[in-house]
Amino acid sequence: MKLLLLLLLLLLATLLLFPIVSALAFSSSSSSSPSTFSTSASSLVSSLITDERCFSTLAGAQLFADCCATNIVYEDCFHPQPFVGRSNVSQYLTEKVKERKGKGYVRIDKISDGARACGYAWTWAGEENGLRGTTFVELNSAGEIQYVREIPEPLFKPGDLTLQLLKTLTEGAAPKKLPPLVPRTSLPRDACDVVKYLFQELQGRDVDLAMELFSQDIVYRDFNYKDLMREKQEVKKFIQDFSFPGIEFRMQRVDDGVVSTCFTWEVVLMDAPDTIKGLSFYELDPDTRLIKYVRDVPESAIKPPILGKLARQLRPGLGVFRGRRNTLLDEDGL
């Protein structure tokens, strides 16, 4: 009888203590590894760049590397191959900081509000407020940086020469057959869904329908061109000009931003094995949910670009052939 009573007391103690022990075990395991998106991508990136100056101080560069997954892929499209693995990225960032030490810092102009991934438009700020670009950052399920694509603006802006070259290369191409467009009862309202709708559903089939998503006050920056586009009609013509057979725009990675979003893409010409990589940043008007700002930046065809390489070594703030003095706002009005 006493033995039975003892067993019952032990069972009762086990039932009472199990939830406490389990909670402590979970707490201990959680503290040793980051929880899923405990910090959003936009918050992490903002802190690393603005607070820690990860691109202009050695301590900040090391902290960025510490936030990376062991299998991180870092695509600096200025270089011919990506940097793979935490140690290689750490070495790359350290060398980058040493090259630019005392010559300025990266300023975030706009950043998307994504949790698992984000993108940001940036300017190299210093005595000369010049070089601009866009970067996409994606986290893994542990909240570590697993993928980065960075593209600086080209120093040479070819303008309509790009369009003429693409049309020449794709002359005689047959139109691509697309599945029928499924009508929507309502247009998307979150930024990440807006760009998916534009480039995965519409795919250039109905420019008028696409333009319903753009604000009358749209500001559109394509780094192939020197000047901004500031009118909806001008943006429409730009989209129409680049909609022709033989050129395919493929969306790749998209963040989960609501008011603003960034995504990676590639352009395929005919059946060419090589593609042109790029990045785009889209921002919506928070009230109308229409697109009010776009920044497109394609990679350079030559890696590293000869003029760009010299600029990085000698004047990292150089964004065009003629430098600009530092101001609070760049010419995009950011």
Tab-separated table of C-alpha atoms in Angstrom:
chain	number	residue	atom	x	y	z
A	1	MET	CA	0.000	0.000	0.000
A	2	LYS	CA	2.821	2.386	0.907
A	3	LEU	CA	4.580	1.526	-2.363
A	4	LEU	CA	1.434	2.311	-4.348
A	5	LEU	CA	1.049	5.632	-2.542
A	6	LEU	CA	4.704	6.491	-3.265
A	7	LEU	CA	4.250	5.738	-6.957
A	8	LEU	CA	1.160	7.951	-7.082
A	9	LEU	CA	3.060	10.825	-5.452
A	10	LEU	CA	5.926	10.453	-7.947
A	11	LEU	CA	3.471	10.468	-10.852
A	12	LEU	CA	1.766	13.594	-9.505
A	13	ALA	CA	5.123	15.369	-9.095
A	14	THR	CA	6.091	14.465	-12.658
A	15	LEU	CA	2.857	15.866	-14.061
A	16	LEU	CA	3.283	19.111	-12.109
A	17	LEU	CA	6.941	19.627	-13.002
A	18	PHE	CA	6.845	18.589	-16.678
A	19	PRO	CA	5.399	21.885	-18.018
A	20	ILE	CA	7.997	23.891	-16.074
A	21	VAL	CA	10.920	21.763	-17.251
A	22	SER	CA	9.632	21.866	-20.844
A	23	ALA	CA	9.307	25.650	-20.765
A	24	LEU	CA	12.836	26.018	-19.383
A	25	ALA	CA	14.211	23.672	-22.024
A	26	PHE	CA	12.453	25.598	-24.802
A	27	SER	CA	13.695	28.912	-23.390
A	28	SER	CA	17.260	27.583	-23.234
A	29	SER	CA	17.188	26.283	-26.816
A	30	SER	CA	15.629	29.518	-28.067
A	31	SER	CA	18.346	31.661	-26.508
A	32	SER	CA	21.079	29.695	-28.291
A	33	SER	CA	19.650	30.312	-31.779
A	34	PRO	CA	17.568	33.139	-33.281
A	35	SER	CA	13.835	32.557	-33.502
A	36	THR	CA	12.102	32.742	-36.860
A	37	PHE	CA	12.064	36.393	-37.928
A	38	SER	CA	12.356	37.640	-34.328
A	39	THR	CA	13.844	40.699	-36.053
A	40	SER	CA	12.439	41.721	-39.418
A	41	ALA	CA	14.753	41.943	-42.401
A	42	SER	CA	14.152	45.696	-42.726
A	43	SER	CA	14.966	46.301	-39.030
A	44	LEU	CA	18.122	44.180	-39.191
A	45	VAL	CA	19.383	45.838	-42.369
A	46	SER	CA	18.609	49.345	-41.072
A	47	SER	CA	20.536	48.658	-37.886
A	48	LEU	CA	23.554	47.131	-39.644
A	49	ILE	CA	23.879	49.982	-42.129
A	50	THR	CA	22.752	53.061	-40.208
A	51	ASP	CA	23.801	52.205	-36.656
A	52	GLU	CA	26.745	49.858	-37.182
A	53	ARG	CA	28.052	51.321	-40.468
A	54	CYS	CA	28.741	47.810	-41.795
A	55	PHE	CA	30.056	49.101	-45.146
A	56	SER	CA	32.416	51.726	-43.733
A	57	THR	CA	33.769	50.314	-40.427
A	58	LEU	CA	35.602	47.065	-39.726
A	59	ALA	CA	33.527	46.377	-36.615
A	60	GLY	CA	30.327	46.864	-38.587
A	61	ALA	CA	31.536	44.587	-41.390
A	62	GLN	CA	32.280	41.834	-38.876
A	63	LEU	CA	28.860	42.251	-37.287
A	64	PHE	CA	27.231	41.895	-40.718
A	65	ALA	CA	29.192	38.680	-41.284
A	66	ASP	CA	28.128	37.402	-37.852
A	67	CYS	CA	24.489	37.846	-38.930
A	68	CYS	CA	25.002	35.701	-42.031
A	69	ALA	CA	24.139	32.047	-42.518
A	70	THR	CA	27.080	29.701	-43.079
A	71	ASN	CA	25.881	29.099	-46.651
A	72	ILE	CA	25.148	32.748	-47.536
A	73	VAL	CA	25.288	33.769	-51.192
A	74	TYR	CA	26.284	37.417	-51.686
A	75	GLU	CA	25.890	38.672	-55.264
A	76	ASP	CA	27.716	41.932	-55.747
A	77	CYS	CA	26.893	42.256	-59.450
A	78	PHE	CA	29.964	44.444	-59.841
A	79	HIS	CA	31.926	41.159	-59.637
A	80	PRO	CA	31.773	38.194	-62.057
A	81	GLN	CA	30.958	35.587	-59.381
A	82	PRO	CA	29.024	35.722	-56.084
A	83	PHE	CA	30.749	35.349	-52.716
A	84	VAL	CA	29.603	32.101	-51.086
A	85	GLY	CA	29.952	31.209	-47.403
A	86	ARG	CA	30.247	33.341	-44.272
A	87	SER	CA	34.059	33.459	-44.238
A	88	ASN	CA	34.267	34.596	-47.878
A	89	VAL	CA	31.630	37.264	-47.301
A	90	SER	CA	33.455	38.443	-44.182
A	91	GLN	CA	36.701	38.782	-46.143
A	92	TYR	CA	34.908	40.577	-49.000
A	93	LEU	CA	33.248	43.096	-46.665
A	94	THR	CA	36.511	43.715	-44.785
A	95	GLU	CA	38.395	44.428	-48.008
A	96	LYS	CA	35.579	46.687	-49.178
A	97	VAL	CA	35.735	48.725	-45.965
A	98	LYS	CA	39.515	49.085	-46.182
A	99	GLU	CA	39.247	50.379	-49.764
A	100	ARG	CA	36.688	53.006	-48.756
A	101	LYS	CA	37.945	53.890	-45.276
A	102	GLY	CA	37.527	57.581	-44.556
A	103	LYS	CA	35.766	58.231	-47.870
A	104	GLY	CA	32.155	58.207	-46.727
A	105	TYR	CA	29.396	55.756	-45.840
A	106	VAL	CA	26.284	54.111	-47.261
A	107	ARG	CA	23.071	56.043	-46.612
A	108	ILE	CA	19.710	54.309	-46.881
A	109	ASP	CA	17.323	56.473	-48.921
A	110	LYS	CA	14.380	54.070	-48.976
A	111	ILE	CA	13.862	50.612	-47.499
A	112	SER	CA	10.981	48.211	-47.989
A	113	ASP	CA	9.008	46.983	-44.994
A	114	GLY	CA	9.527	43.262	-45.513
A	115	ALA	CA	9.913	40.783	-42.649
A	116	ARG	CA	11.562	37.750	-44.292
A	117	ALA	CA	13.312	39.857	-46.958
A	118	CYS	CA	13.699	43.506	-47.856
A	119	GLY	CA	15.418	45.805	-50.303
A	120	TYR	CA	16.797	49.281	-50.000
A	121	ALA	CA	17.762	52.156	-52.275
A	122	TRP	CA	21.067	53.666	-51.199
A	123	THR	CA	23.511	56.479	-51.868
A	124	TRP	CA	27.200	56.649	-51.032
A	125	ALA	CA	27.349	59.774	-48.851
A	126	GLY	CA	30.458	61.801	-48.101
A	127	GLU	CA	32.179	64.851	-49.496
A	128	GLU	CA	30.686	63.813	-52.822
A	129	ASN	CA	27.101	62.570	-52.799
A	130	GLY	CA	27.228	60.367	-55.835
A	131	LEU	CA	27.091	56.616	-56.356
A	132	ARG	CA	23.632	55.119	-55.913
A	133	GLY	CA	22.272	51.612	-56.116
A	134	THR	CA	19.845	49.032	-54.800
A	135	THR	CA	20.353	45.960	-52.615
A	136	PHE	CA	18.093	42.987	-51.829
A	137	VAL	CA	18.532	41.014	-48.579
A	138	GLU	CA	16.781	37.740	-47.667
A	139	LEU	CA	16.754	35.915	-44.309
A	140	ASN	CA	16.466	32.185	-43.655
A	141	SER	CA	14.044	30.629	-41.162
A	142	ALA	CA	16.549	31.231	-38.343
A	143	GLY	CA	16.658	34.968	-39.063
A	144	GLU	CA	20.150	34.829	-40.608
A	145	ILE	CA	21.080	36.596	-43.840
A	146	GLN	CA	21.110	33.890	-46.509
A	147	TYR	CA	21.104	35.870	-49.760
A	148	VAL	CA	22.131	39.337	-50.951
A	149	ARG	CA	22.110	40.952	-54.377
A	150	GLU	CA	23.696	44.392	-54.742
A	151	ILE	CA	23.861	46.462	-57.928
A	152	PRO	CA	25.347	49.969	-58.163
A	153	GLU	CA	24.241	52.365	-60.865
A	154	PRO	CA	26.293	52.358	-64.089
A	155	LEU	CA	28.529	55.409	-64.515
A	156	PHE	CA	27.610	55.549	-68.196
A	157	LYS	CA	23.905	56.012	-68.931
A	158	PRO	CA	23.264	54.595	-72.436
A	159	GLY	CA	19.657	55.843	-72.599
A	160	ASP	CA	17.771	54.831	-75.751
A	161	LEU	CA	20.882	53.063	-77.068
A	162	THR	CA	19.852	50.184	-74.791
A	163	LEU	CA	16.438	49.990	-76.449
A	164	GLN	CA	17.933	50.155	-79.954
A	165	LEU	CA	20.436	47.402	-79.139
A	166	LEU	CA	17.770	45.113	-77.679
A	167	LYS	CA	15.517	45.559	-80.691
A	168	THR	CA	18.395	44.798	-83.041
A	169	LEU	CA	19.336	41.645	-81.126
A	170	THR	CA	15.740	40.354	-81.055
A	171	GLU	CA	14.718	41.310	-84.591
A	172	GLY	CA	12.473	38.666	-86.139
A	173	ALA	CA	11.635	36.993	-82.824
A	174	ALA	CA	8.223	35.334	-82.580
A	175	PRO	CA	5.826	36.512	-79.858
A	176	LYS	CA	5.786	34.261	-76.795
A	177	LYS	CA	2.558	32.335	-76.264
A	178	LEU	CA	1.092	33.121	-72.846
A	179	PRO	CA	-1.830	31.449	-71.080
A	180	PRO	CA	-5.100	33.414	-71.057
A	181	LEU	CA	-5.213	36.225	-68.512
A	182	VAL	CA	-7.575	35.347	-65.670
A	183	PRO	CA	-9.675	38.426	-64.809
A	184	ARG	CA	-9.457	39.709	-61.230
A	185	THR	CA	-12.405	41.007	-59.235
A	186	SER	CA	-10.094	43.485	-57.477
A	187	LEU	CA	-6.547	44.750	-57.903
A	188	PRO	CA	-3.839	43.843	-55.355
A	189	ARG	CA	-3.118	46.340	-52.581
A	190	ASP	CA	0.113	45.127	-50.957
A	191	ALA	CA	3.314	46.179	-52.710
A	192	CYS	CA	4.700	42.638	-53.032
A	193	ASP	CA	1.425	41.449	-54.590
A	194	VAL	CA	1.293	44.451	-56.939
A	195	VAL	CA	4.651	43.618	-58.536
A	196	LYS	CA	3.772	39.907	-58.758
A	197	TYR	CA	0.585	40.871	-60.565
A	198	LEU	CA	2.481	43.122	-62.977
A	199	PHE	CA	5.284	40.712	-63.858
A	200	GLN	CA	3.853	37.244	-63.256
A	201	GLU	CA	0.225	37.685	-64.314
A	202	LEU	CA	0.032	40.596	-66.755
A	203	GLN	CA	3.516	40.097	-68.227
A	204	GLY	CA	3.095	43.080	-70.530
A	205	ARG	CA	-0.116	41.796	-72.136
A	206	ASP	CA	-2.237	44.795	-71.176
A	207	VAL	CA	-0.327	48.042	-70.668
A	208	ASP	CA	-3.512	50.046	-70.012
A	209	LEU	CA	-4.499	47.668	-67.222
A	210	ALA	CA	-0.986	47.850	-65.783
A	211	MET	CA	-1.098	51.652	-65.762
A	212	GLU	CA	-4.146	51.543	-63.479
A	213	LEU	CA	-1.695	50.617	-60.724
A	214	PHE	CA	0.460	53.755	-61.194
A	215	SER	CA	-0.113	57.107	-59.524
A	216	GLN	CA	-0.417	60.276	-61.574
A	217	ASP	CA	2.531	61.590	-59.526
A	218	ILE	CA	4.776	58.625	-60.325
A	219	VAL	CA	8.545	59.153	-60.075
A	220	TYR	CA	10.357	56.530	-62.134
A	221	ARG	CA	14.140	56.079	-62.142
A	222	ASP	CA	15.746	53.665	-64.600
A	223	PHE	CA	19.526	53.794	-64.263
A	224	ASN	CA	20.011	53.209	-67.977
A	225	TYR	CA	18.762	56.776	-68.355
A	226	LYS	CA	20.156	60.032	-67.042
A	227	ASP	CA	16.807	61.721	-66.408
A	228	LEU	CA	13.843	60.782	-64.250
A	229	MET	CA	10.386	60.081	-65.610
A	230	ARG	CA	7.800	62.087	-63.692
A	231	GLU	CA	4.588	61.735	-65.695
A	232	LYS	CA	2.299	58.738	-65.979
A	233	GLN	CA	2.127	59.063	-69.765
A	234	GLU	CA	5.914	59.081	-70.001
A	235	VAL	CA	6.100	55.910	-67.894
A	236	LYS	CA	3.462	54.265	-70.085
A	237	LYS	CA	5.493	55.001	-73.225
A	238	PHE	CA	8.596	53.607	-71.524
A	239	ILE	CA	6.795	50.344	-70.699
A	240	GLN	CA	5.379	50.084	-74.221
A	241	ASP	CA	8.795	50.712	-75.774
A	242	PHE	CA	10.292	47.729	-73.934
A	243	SER	CA	7.399	45.367	-74.678
A	244	PHE	CA	8.353	43.459	-77.822
A	245	PRO	CA	8.994	39.823	-78.859
A	246	GLY	CA	12.322	38.240	-78.029
A	247	ILE	CA	12.782	39.872	-74.635
A	248	GLU	CA	11.510	38.123	-71.512
A	249	PHE	CA	11.446	39.663	-68.042
A	250	ARG	CA	11.658	37.008	-65.310
A	251	MET	CA	10.941	37.895	-61.698
A	252	GLN	CA	13.104	35.893	-59.294
A	253	ARG	CA	13.046	36.730	-55.549
A	254	VAL	CA	10.449	39.061	-54.047
A	255	ASP	CA	10.301	40.390	-50.500
A	256	ASP	CA	7.083	40.533	-48.459
A	257	GLY	CA	6.802	44.308	-48.217
A	258	VAL	CA	3.360	45.895	-47.861
A	259	VAL	CA	3.884	49.587	-48.648
A	260	SER	CA	7.147	49.116	-50.523
A	261	THR	CA	8.861	46.111	-52.038
A	262	CYS	CA	12.074	45.041	-53.742
A	263	PHE	CA	12.673	42.132	-56.084
A	264	THR	CA	15.411	40.545	-58.148
A	265	TRP	CA	14.964	39.797	-61.841
A	266	GLU	CA	16.676	38.712	-65.005
A	267	VAL	CA	16.127	39.568	-68.662
A	268	VAL	CA	16.403	36.791	-71.233
A	269	LEU	CA	17.054	37.640	-74.889
A	270	MET	CA	15.788	35.086	-77.392
A	271	ASP	CA	17.376	31.752	-76.446
A	272	ALA	CA	20.662	33.222	-75.231
A	273	PRO	CA	22.176	31.235	-72.326
A	274	ASP	CA	23.362	34.371	-70.509
A	275	THR	CA	20.914	36.714	-68.823
A	276	ILE	CA	20.994	40.304	-67.574
A	277	LYS	CA	20.370	40.532	-63.834
A	278	GLY	CA	18.705	43.443	-62.129
A	279	LEU	CA	16.885	44.861	-59.123
A	280	SER	CA	13.740	46.941	-58.770
A	281	PHE	CA	12.322	48.904	-55.851
A	282	TYR	CA	8.621	49.845	-55.862
A	283	GLU	CA	6.844	52.099	-53.371
A	284	LEU	CA	3.080	52.641	-53.032
A	285	ASP	CA	1.174	55.674	-51.881
A	286	PRO	CA	-0.067	54.487	-48.450
A	287	ASP	CA	-3.517	56.021	-49.034
A	288	THR	CA	-4.301	55.252	-52.681
A	289	ARG	CA	-2.159	52.041	-52.843
A	290	LEU	CA	-0.925	53.165	-56.260
A	291	ILE	CA	2.727	53.001	-57.322
A	292	LYS	CA	4.370	56.353	-56.633
A	293	TYR	CA	8.087	55.513	-56.954
A	294	VAL	CA	10.173	53.013	-58.940
A	295	ARG	CA	13.927	52.459	-59.150
A	296	ASP	CA	15.296	49.955	-61.715
A	297	VAL	CA	18.976	49.084	-61.867
A	298	PRO	CA	20.490	46.494	-64.268
A	299	GLU	CA	23.897	44.903	-63.861
A	300	SER	CA	26.780	45.933	-66.082
A	301	ALA	CA	27.603	43.649	-69.006
A	302	ILE	CA	31.349	44.004	-68.224
A	303	LYS	CA	32.559	42.797	-64.817
A	304	PRO	CA	34.105	44.637	-63.222
A	305	PRO	CA	33.368	47.699	-65.382
A	306	ILE	CA	36.722	49.381	-66.016
A	307	LEU	CA	35.528	52.904	-65.179
A	308	GLY	CA	33.516	51.594	-62.250
A	309	LYS	CA	36.550	49.753	-60.844
A	310	LEU	CA	38.642	52.909	-60.924
A	311	ALA	CA	35.815	54.878	-59.335
A	312	ARG	CA	35.496	52.359	-56.478
A	313	GLN	CA	39.212	52.560	-55.768
A	314	LEU	CA	39.719	56.305	-56.114
A	315	ARG	CA	36.339	58.005	-55.641
A	316	PRO	CA	33.690	55.605	-54.255
A	317	GLY	CA	31.164	58.434	-54.119
A	318	LEU	CA	31.265	59.016	-57.856
A	319	GLY	CA	27.864	58.278	-59.350
A	320	VAL	CA	28.263	60.015	-62.707
A	321	PHE	CA	31.258	61.324	-64.583
A	322	ARG	CA	30.772	64.717	-62.900
A	323	GLY	CA	30.609	64.531	-59.099
A	324	ARG	CA	27.892	66.227	-57.066
A	325	ARG	CA	28.379	67.961	-53.738
A	326	ASN	CA	26.699	66.334	-50.738
A	327	THR	CA	23.088	67.428	-50.175
A	328	LEU	CA	20.277	66.179	-47.969
A	329	LEU	CA	18.275	64.929	-50.931
A	330	ASP	CA	19.398	63.309	-54.153
A	331	GLU	CA	17.861	64.153	-57.517
A	332	ASP	CA	15.147	61.505	-57.061
A	333	GLY	CA	13.785	63.673	-54.263
A	334	LEU	CA	14.331	60.865	-51.733
